[in-house]
Tab-separated table of C-alpha atoms in Angstrom:
chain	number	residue	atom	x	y	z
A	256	UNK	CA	76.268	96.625	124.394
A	257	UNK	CA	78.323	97.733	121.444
A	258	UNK	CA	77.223	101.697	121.311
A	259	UNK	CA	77.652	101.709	125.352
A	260	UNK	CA	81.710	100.429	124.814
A	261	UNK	CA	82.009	102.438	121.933
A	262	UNK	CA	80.817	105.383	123.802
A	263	UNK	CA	83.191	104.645	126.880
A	264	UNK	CA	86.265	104.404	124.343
A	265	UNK	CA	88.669	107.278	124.753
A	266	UNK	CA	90.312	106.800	121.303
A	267	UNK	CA	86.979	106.151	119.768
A	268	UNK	CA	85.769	109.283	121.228
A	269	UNK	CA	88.902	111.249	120.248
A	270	UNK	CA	88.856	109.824	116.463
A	271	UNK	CA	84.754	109.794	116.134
A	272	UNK	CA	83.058	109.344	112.853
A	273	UNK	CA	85.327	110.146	109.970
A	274	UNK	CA	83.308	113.307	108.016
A	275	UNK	CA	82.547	113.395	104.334
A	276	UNK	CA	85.553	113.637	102.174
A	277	UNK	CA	86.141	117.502	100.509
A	278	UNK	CA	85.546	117.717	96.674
A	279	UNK	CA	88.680	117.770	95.022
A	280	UNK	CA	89.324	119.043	91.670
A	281	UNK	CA	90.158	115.764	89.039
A	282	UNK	CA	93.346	115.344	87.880
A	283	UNK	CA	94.442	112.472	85.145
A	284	UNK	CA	95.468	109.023	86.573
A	285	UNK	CA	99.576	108.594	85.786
A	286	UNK	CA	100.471	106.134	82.921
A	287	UNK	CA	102.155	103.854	85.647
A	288	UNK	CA	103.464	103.511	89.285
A	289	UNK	CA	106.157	105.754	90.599
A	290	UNK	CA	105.870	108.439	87.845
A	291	UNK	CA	104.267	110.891	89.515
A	292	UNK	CA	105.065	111.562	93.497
A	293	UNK	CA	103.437	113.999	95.906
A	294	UNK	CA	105.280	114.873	99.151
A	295	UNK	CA	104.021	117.235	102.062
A	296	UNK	CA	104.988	116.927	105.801
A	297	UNK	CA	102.835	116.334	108.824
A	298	UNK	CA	103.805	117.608	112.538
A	299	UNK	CA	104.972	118.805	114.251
A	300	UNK	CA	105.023	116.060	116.323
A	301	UNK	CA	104.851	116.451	120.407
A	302	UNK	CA	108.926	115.708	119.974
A	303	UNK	CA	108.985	118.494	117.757
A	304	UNK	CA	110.291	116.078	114.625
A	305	UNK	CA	108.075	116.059	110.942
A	306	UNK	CA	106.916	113.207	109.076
A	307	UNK	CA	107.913	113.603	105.632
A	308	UNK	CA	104.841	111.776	103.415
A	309	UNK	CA	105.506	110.626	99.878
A	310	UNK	CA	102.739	108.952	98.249
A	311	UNK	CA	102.722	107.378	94.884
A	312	UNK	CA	100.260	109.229	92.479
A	313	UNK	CA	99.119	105.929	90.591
A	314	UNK	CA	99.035	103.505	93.550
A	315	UNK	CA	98.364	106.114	96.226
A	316	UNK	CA	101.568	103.986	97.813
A	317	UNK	CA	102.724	105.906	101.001
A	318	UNK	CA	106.212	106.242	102.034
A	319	UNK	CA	106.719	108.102	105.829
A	320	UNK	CA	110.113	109.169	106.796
A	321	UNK	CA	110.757	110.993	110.279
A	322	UNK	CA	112.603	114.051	110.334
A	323	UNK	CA	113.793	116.445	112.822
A	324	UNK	CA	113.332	119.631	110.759
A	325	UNK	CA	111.807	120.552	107.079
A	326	UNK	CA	115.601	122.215	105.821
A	327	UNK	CA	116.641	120.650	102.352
A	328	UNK	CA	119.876	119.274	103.912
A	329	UNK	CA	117.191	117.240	105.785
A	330	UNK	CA	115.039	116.161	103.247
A	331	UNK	CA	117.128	115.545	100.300
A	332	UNK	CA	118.918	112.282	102.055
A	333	UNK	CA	115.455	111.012	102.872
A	334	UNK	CA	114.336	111.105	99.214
A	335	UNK	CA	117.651	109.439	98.046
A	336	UNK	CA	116.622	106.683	100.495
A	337	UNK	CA	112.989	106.509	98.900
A	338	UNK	CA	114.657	106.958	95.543
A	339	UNK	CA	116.810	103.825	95.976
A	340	UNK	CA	113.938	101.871	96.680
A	341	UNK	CA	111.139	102.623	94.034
A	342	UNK	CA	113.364	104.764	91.409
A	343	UNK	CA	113.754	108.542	90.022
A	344	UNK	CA	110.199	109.715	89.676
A	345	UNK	CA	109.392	111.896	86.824
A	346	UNK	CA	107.311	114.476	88.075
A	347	UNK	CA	107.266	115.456	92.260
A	348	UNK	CA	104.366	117.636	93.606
A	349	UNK	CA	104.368	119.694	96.556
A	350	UNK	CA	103.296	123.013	97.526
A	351	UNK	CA	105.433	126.073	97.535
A	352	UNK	CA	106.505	126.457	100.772
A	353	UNK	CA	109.932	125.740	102.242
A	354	UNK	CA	112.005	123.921	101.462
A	355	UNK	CA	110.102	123.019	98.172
A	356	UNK	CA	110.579	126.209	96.773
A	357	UNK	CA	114.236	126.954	97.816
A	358	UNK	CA	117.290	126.582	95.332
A	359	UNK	CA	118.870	123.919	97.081
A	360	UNK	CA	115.780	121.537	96.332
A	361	UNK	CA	115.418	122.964	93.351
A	362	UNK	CA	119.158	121.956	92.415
A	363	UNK	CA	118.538	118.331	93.846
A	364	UNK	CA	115.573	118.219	91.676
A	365	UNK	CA	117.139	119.477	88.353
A	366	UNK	CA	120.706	116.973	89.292
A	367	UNK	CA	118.523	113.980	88.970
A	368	UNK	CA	115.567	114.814	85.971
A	369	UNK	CA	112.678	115.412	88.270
A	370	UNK	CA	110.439	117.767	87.079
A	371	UNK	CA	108.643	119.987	90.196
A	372	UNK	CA	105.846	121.003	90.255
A	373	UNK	CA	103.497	122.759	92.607
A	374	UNK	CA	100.214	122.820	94.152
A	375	UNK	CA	97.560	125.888	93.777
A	376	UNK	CA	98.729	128.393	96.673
A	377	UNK	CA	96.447	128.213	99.647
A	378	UNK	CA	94.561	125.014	98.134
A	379	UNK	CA	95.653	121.896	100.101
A	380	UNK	CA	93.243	120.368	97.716
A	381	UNK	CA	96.061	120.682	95.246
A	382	UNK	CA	97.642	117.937	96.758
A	383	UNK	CA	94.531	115.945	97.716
A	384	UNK	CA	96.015	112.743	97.916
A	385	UNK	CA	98.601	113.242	100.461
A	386	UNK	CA	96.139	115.346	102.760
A	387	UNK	CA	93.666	112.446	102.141
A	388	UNK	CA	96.305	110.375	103.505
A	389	UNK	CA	96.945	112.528	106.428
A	390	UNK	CA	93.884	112.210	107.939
A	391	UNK	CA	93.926	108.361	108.883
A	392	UNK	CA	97.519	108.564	109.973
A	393	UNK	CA	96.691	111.664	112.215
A	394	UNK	CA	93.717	109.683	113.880
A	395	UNK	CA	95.920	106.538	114.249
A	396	UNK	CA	98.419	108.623	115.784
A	397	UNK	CA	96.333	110.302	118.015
A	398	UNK	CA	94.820	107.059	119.185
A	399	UNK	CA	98.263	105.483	120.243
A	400	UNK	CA	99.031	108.448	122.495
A	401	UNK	CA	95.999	107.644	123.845
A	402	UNK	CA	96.211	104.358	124.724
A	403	UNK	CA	99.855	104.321	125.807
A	404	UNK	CA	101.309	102.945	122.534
A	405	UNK	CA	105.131	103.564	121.139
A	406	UNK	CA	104.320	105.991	118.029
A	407	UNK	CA	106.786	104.579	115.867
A	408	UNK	CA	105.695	101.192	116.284
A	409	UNK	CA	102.011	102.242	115.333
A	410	UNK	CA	103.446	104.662	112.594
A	411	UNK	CA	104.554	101.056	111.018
A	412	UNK	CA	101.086	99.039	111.625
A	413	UNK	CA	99.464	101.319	110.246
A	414	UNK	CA	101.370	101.527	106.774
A	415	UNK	CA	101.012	98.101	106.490
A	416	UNK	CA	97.184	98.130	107.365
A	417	UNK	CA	96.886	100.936	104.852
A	418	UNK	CA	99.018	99.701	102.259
A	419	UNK	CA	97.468	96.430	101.734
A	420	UNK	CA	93.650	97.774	102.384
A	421	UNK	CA	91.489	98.570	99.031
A	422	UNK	CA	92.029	102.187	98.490
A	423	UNK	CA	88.739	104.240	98.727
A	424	UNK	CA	89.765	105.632	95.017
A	425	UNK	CA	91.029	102.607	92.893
A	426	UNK	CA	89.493	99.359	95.176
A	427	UNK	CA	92.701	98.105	94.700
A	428	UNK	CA	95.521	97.932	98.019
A	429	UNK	CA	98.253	100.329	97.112
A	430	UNK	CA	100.714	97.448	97.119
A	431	UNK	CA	99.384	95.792	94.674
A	432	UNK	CA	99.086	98.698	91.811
A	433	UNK	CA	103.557	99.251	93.177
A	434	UNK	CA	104.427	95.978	93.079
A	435	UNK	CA	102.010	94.179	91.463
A	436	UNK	CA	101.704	91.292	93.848
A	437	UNK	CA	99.689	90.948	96.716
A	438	UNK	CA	101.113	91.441	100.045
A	439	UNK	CA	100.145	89.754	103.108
A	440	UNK	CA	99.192	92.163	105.939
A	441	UNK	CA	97.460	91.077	109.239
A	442	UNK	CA	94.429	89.659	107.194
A	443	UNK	CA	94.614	86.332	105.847
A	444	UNK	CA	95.063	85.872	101.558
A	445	UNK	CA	91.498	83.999	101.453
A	446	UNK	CA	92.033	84.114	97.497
A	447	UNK	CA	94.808	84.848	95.354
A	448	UNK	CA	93.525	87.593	92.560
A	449	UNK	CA	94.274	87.688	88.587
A	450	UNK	CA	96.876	90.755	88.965
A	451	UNK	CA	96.671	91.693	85.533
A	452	UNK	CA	93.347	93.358	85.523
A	453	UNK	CA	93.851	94.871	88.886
A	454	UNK	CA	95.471	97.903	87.022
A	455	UNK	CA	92.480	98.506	84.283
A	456	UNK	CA	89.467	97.774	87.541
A	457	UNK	CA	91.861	100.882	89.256
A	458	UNK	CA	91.834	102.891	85.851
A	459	UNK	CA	88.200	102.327	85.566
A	460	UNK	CA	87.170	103.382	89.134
A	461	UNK	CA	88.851	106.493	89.683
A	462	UNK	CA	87.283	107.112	85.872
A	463	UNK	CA	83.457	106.800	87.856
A	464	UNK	CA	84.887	108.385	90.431
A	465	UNK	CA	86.229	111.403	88.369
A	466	UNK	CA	83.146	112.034	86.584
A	467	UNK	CA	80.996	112.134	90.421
A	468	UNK	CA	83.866	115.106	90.989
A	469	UNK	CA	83.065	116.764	88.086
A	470	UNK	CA	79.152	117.122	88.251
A	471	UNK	CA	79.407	117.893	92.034
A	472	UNK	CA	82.299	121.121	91.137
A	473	UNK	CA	79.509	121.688	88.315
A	474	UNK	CA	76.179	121.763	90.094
A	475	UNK	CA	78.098	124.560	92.706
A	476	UNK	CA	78.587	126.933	90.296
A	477	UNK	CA	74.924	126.469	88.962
């Protein structure tokens, strides 16, 4: 009964069974939330607008802005809005493709401390996080223009869904690793959690996790 609705789903067809995740390369966990950002766009959208994607390097926290091109002048007063929320980030991580790697960036970048840096050219595993990210917001996407939903209003579900879901990486919702408090999504609190180890359990997870990556990059050069 289940399989035969599954397999009469449109959406369910169109998303399908998600496929192993790529190797990435491991890179060290950030000392706390908010210090080190990664940002990348996703689109274009059938409107021909972007979504510009800023996710949290510690909390894997996303933040999803819509924008109508990729210029700087565009950009720039989207990250100010960001910025005014969460803080000046230390480090920001992109690849090196417009506008990243233009001066005007550059000069918004240097104005307020933030150290760029940049992905490895023609690796979108060099900003895994954010491409990890874009995969369930594509398919969530995809599945309201399926079934007739507004975009933006799913664009919004499904940050909440994803923000306050255990992250594949840490086990811990992004949320709660930013703001160190849980927050209620559609789910029901069935237990309030000790917050104080939640940052060490996240620490020690991507740790296991790390050292998986490692022997897997190993054994394919053996």
């Amino acid at each position: 009964m289940v399989k035969t609705t599954l397999d009469r789903c449109l959406t369910c067809q169109a998303l399908g069974q998600p496929g192993p995740p790529a190797p990435i390369t491991p890179t060290t966990m950030p000392d706390e939330p908010w210090q080190t950002v990664l940002v990348d766009f996703y689109g274009p959208l059938p409107t021909g607008e972007y979504l510009l994607v800023v996710v949290d390097r510690y909390s894997r926290f996303p933040k999803v802005e819509i924008v109508h091109c990729t210029r700087a002048s565009t950009v720039i007063p989207k990250l100010d809005k960001i910025f005014a929320v969460h803080g000046i980030p230390t480090l920001l991580k992109s690849d090196n493709g417009p506008p990243f790697n233009g001066e005007e960036y550059q000069r918004y970048l240097t104005a307020l401390g933030i150290k760029a840096i940049f992905s490895t050219p023609k690796s979108p595993q060099g900003n895994a996080e954010v491409e990890r990210f874009m995969q369930p917001l594509g398919k969530s996407l995809k599945a309201a223009k399926l079934d007739g939903r507004p975009r933006k209003q799913e664009l919004s579900r499904f940050l909440l869904h994803y923000r306050t879901t255990p992250h594949c990486t840490t086990g811990v919702p992004p949320s709660e690793l930013l703001f160190n408090r849980q927050v209620q999504g559609k789910l029901p609190i069935l237990q309030k959690r000790n917050l104080v180890n939640r940052h060490d359990e996240a620490r020690e997870k991507e740790g296991v996790l790390k050292t998986e990556q490692t022997r897997w990059i190993y054994k394919q050069f053996i």
